[in-house]
XYZ file of C-alpha atoms in Angstrom:
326
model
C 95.503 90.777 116.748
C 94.922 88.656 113.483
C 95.827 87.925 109.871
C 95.503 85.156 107.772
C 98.662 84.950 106.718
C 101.227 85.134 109.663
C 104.900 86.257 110.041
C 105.723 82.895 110.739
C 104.684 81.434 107.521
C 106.046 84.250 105.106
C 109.269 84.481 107.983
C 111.182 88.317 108.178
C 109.842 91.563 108.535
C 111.174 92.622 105.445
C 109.504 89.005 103.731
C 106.046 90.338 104.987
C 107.016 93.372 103.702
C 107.797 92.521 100.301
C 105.549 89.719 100.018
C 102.232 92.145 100.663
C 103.972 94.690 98.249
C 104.122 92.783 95.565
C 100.746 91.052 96.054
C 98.994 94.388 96.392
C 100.916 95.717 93.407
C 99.914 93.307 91.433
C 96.381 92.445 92.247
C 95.841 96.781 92.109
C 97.325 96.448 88.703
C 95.567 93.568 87.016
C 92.136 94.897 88.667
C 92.829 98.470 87.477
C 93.553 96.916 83.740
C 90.806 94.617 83.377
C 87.921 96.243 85.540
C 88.476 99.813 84.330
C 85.470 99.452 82.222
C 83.305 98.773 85.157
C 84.227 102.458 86.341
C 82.234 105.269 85.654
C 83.279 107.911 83.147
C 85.028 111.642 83.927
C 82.074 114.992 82.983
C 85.084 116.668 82.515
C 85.732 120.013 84.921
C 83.862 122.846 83.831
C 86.686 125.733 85.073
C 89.863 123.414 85.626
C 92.644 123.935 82.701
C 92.629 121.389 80.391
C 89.502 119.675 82.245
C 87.723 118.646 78.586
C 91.006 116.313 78.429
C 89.439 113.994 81.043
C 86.034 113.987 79.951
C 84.931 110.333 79.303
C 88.428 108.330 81.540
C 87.498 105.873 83.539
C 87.681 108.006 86.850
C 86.611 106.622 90.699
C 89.916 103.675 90.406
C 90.347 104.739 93.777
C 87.526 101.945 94.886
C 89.964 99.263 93.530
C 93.348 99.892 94.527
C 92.098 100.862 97.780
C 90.035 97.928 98.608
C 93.213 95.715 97.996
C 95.001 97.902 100.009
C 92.379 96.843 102.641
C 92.521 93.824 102.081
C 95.961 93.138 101.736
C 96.235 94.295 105.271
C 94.032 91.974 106.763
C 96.079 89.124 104.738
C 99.327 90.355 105.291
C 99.698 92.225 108.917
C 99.018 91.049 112.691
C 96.447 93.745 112.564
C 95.433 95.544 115.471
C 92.134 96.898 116.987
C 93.656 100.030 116.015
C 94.919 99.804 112.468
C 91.129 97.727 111.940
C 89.501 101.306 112.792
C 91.335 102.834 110.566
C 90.881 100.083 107.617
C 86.832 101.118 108.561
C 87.670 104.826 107.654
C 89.727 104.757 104.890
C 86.758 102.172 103.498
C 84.050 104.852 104.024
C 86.267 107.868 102.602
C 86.729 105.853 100.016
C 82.901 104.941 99.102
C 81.985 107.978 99.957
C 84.006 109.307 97.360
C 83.053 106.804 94.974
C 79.628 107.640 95.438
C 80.664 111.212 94.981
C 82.269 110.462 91.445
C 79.495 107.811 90.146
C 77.101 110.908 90.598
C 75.520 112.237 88.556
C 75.004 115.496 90.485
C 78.214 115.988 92.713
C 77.741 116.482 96.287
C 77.411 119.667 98.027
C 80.414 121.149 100.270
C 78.428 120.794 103.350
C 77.232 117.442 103.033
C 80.565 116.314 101.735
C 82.493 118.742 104.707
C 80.201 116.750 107.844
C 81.308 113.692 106.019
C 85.130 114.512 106.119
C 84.457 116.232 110.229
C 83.144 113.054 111.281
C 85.798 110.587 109.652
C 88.466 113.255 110.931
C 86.909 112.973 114.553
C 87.030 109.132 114.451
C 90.586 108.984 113.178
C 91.732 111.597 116.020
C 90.057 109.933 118.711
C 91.102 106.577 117.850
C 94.781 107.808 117.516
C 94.425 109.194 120.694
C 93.124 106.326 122.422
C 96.024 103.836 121.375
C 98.680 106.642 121.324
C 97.911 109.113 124.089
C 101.133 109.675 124.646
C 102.240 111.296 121.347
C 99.612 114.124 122.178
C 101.825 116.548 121.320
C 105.278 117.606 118.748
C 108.992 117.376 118.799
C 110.724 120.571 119.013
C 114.173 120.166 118.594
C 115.282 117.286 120.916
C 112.193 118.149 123.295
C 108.534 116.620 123.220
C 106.336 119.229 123.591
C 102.666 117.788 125.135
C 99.741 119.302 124.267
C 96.543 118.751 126.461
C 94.353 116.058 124.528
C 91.596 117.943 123.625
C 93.915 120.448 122.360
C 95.457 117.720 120.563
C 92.064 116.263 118.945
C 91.303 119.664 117.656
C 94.731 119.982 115.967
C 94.828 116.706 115.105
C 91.199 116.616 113.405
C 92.120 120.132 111.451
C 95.569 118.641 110.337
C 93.019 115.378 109.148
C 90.686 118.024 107.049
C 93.390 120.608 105.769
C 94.990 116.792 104.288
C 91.589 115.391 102.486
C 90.800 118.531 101.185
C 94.332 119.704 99.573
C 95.398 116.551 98.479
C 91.727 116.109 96.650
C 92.288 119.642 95.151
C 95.859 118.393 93.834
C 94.506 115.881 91.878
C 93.905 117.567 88.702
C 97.006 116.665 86.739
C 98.407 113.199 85.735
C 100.532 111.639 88.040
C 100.633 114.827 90.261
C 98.755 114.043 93.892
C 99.721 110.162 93.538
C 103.532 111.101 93.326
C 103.662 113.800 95.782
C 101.875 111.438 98.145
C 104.842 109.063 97.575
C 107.183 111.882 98.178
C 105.385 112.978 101.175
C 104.392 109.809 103.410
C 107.941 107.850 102.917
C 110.268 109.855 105.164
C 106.860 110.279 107.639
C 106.633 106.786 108.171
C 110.242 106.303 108.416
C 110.509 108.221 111.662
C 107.703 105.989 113.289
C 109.005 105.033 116.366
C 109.451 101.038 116.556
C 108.225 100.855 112.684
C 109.419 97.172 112.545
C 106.681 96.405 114.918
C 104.066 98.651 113.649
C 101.392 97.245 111.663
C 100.210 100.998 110.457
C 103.609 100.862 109.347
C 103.223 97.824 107.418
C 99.704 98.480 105.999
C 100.941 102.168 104.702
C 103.668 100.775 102.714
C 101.033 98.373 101.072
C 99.021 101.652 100.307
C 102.175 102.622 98.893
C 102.639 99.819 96.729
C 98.899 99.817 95.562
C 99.248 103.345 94.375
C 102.408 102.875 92.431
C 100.275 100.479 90.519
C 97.443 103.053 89.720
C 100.267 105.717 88.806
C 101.523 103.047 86.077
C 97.691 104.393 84.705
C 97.485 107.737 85.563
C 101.013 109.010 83.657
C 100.419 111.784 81.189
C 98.294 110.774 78.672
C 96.300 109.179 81.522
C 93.671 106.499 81.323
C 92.205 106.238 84.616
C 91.609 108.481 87.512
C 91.495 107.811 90.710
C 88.505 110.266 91.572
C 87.137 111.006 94.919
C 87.486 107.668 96.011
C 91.313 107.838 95.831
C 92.747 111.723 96.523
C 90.618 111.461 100.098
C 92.211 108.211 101.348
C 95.425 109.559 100.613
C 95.206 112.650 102.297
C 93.956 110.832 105.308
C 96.834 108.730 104.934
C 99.375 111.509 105.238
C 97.971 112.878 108.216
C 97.542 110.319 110.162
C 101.563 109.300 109.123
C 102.409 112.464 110.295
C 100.702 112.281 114.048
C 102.176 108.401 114.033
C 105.590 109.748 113.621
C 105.687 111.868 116.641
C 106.389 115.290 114.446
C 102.756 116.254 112.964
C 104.503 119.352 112.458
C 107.196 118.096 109.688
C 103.412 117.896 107.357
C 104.022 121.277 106.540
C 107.514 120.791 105.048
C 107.145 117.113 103.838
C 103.670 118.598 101.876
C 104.451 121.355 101.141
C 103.730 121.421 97.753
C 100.528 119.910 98.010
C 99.243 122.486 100.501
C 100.609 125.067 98.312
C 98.977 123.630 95.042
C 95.510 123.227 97.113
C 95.928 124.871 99.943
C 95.482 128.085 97.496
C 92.402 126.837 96.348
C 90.868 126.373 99.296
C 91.675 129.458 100.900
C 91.165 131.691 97.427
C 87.373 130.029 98.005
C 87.236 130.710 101.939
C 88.175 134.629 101.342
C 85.826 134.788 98.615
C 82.922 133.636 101.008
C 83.876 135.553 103.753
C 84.770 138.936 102.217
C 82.582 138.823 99.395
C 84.906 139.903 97.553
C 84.669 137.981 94.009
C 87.878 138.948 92.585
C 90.367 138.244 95.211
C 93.451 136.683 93.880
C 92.235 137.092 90.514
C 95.203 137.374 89.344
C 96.265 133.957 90.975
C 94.700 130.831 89.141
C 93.879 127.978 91.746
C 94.867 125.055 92.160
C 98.279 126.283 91.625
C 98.666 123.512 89.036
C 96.172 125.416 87.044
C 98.138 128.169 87.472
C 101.414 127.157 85.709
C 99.299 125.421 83.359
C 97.544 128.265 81.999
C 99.265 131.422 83.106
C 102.759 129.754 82.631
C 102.443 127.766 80.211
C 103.525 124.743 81.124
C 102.391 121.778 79.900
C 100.525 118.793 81.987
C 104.241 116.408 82.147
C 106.000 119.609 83.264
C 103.922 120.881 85.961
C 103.733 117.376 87.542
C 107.857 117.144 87.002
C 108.676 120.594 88.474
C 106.202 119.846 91.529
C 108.406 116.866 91.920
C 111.298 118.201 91.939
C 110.385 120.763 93.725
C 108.801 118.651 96.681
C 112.370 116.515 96.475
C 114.078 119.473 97.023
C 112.003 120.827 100.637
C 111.566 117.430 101.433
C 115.818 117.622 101.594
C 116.240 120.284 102.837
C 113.994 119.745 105.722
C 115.473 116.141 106.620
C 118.954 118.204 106.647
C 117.535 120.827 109.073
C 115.825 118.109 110.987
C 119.343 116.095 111.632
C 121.398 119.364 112.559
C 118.301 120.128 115.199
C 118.345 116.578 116.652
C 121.489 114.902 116.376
């Protein structure tokens, strides 16, 4: 285990903490600010509501807060052999979105979906490797263990169903960044021995770097964070979710992210496999789209209401989750 800068110099847990926080905040903000420029610009989204309104933002920020993310970690945290796997990952999700955005032809599904399987297989296996015995879920106040390969196909489908919702989320200002935030903060806070963790540590950098890209992304936004962003977050989420010991609480915590692109992706799926061109036609998807156009509502409200919405489940749940294991 390494980092250049060591407990001992900075002193606490929480002054590591708060030290790489700020740092990452502010080196994700003044990069965002000043190398926006550098980014390439949003085609706009042919069918998405209200997708002429990005047409020409700087899109792909993604590449920047998430390289200081990176490496803030490696600055900041007695990293492991581990958490320097996953660093690896979330670096290739994240050019390989970037990549995706600078395009000027986007990617197909399939190239794009063997992209996300293999990342998704090295994050699962890795996992298991270092955390072997987590292979499984709380139920109540029992630890139900699954065998591992059971586990690495769960694990590497909760990994996908992440990427791919919280990448369809991101179609309104401030919407997937904010329900990330919502979503990964009580995950992370039932890691076992989080004090000690340096995934711990590094996520709540990722946290602070993304706080600093919202700051650009409120309604009107300026800059997107593309490809190159939504798919590192996702990734993040589920891989928050297996370190806590309850991959099961996703559902709940993200609720309304699988709903918002969750229903996109399976509105697609049933489409393929039925042939069937006008199922859920009544339904727009993303969902976002849907209370956007069919509702109404404008961009500020739908990512409000989502909000407040998520708040709500993500209460209700922790509520539930006390009662069950007191």
């Amino acid at each position: 285990m390494f980092s250049l800068i060591s407990d001992s110099f900075l002193g606490s847990f929480l002054q590591v903490l708060l030290s790489g926080g700020v740092f990452c905040f502010s080196v994700s903000f003044a990069f965002i600010m000043y190398l926006n420029d550098m980014l390439p610009r949003d085609g706009g989204k042919e069918f998405a509501v209200g997708g002429e309104a990005s047409r020409g933002k700087a899109t792909g920020a993604g590449i920047i807060f998430v390289s200081v993310f990176i490496v803030t970690t490696f600055l900041f945290v007695k990293i492991s052999a581990e958490t320097s796997i996953y660093m690896g990952i979330f670096f290739l999700e994240m050019l390989f979105g970037f990549l995706d955005d600078s395009s000027r032809k986007p990617w197909g599904r399939l190239k794009k979906g063997l992209l996300d399987l293999t990342s998704a297989a090295a994050g699962a296996g890795t996992f298991l490797y270092f955390h072997g015995e987590l292979s499984g879920f709380h139920w109540g106040n029992r630890f139900v263990s699954l065998p591992k390969p059971m586990y690495f196909c769960l694990a590497v489908l909760l990994i996908l169903v992440a990427i791919n919702v919280t990448n369809c989320s991101d179609g309104v200002d401030g919407l997937a960044g904010s329900l990330f935030l919502i979503t990964v903060v009580p995950m992370l806070l039932l890691i076992p021995g989080r004090t000690e963790s340096d995934f711990f540590r590094s996520i709540c950098f990722f946290m602070a770097a993304v706080l600093a890209y919202l700051w650009f992304n409120t309604n009107p936004s300026s800059v997107l964070m593309g490809d190159a962003g939504s798919r590192v977050l996702g990734y993040v989420i589920a891989l928050a979710a297996m370190h806590s010991g309850h991959p099961l609480l996703y559902i709940p915590f993200s609720l309304m992210l699988l709903l918002d692109g969750g229903a996109s992706l399976f509105k697609i799926s049933m489409i393929h496999l039925t042939g069937k061109k006008d199922f859920m036609h009544t339904i727009r998807t993303p969902l976002h789209d849907h209370a956007r156009k069919n509702k109404g509502w404008p961009a500020q409200q739908v990512t409000q209401r989502f909000i407040i919405m998520q708040i709500v489940i993500t209460g209700i749940t922790v509520i539930m989750f006390k009662m069950a294991c007191p």
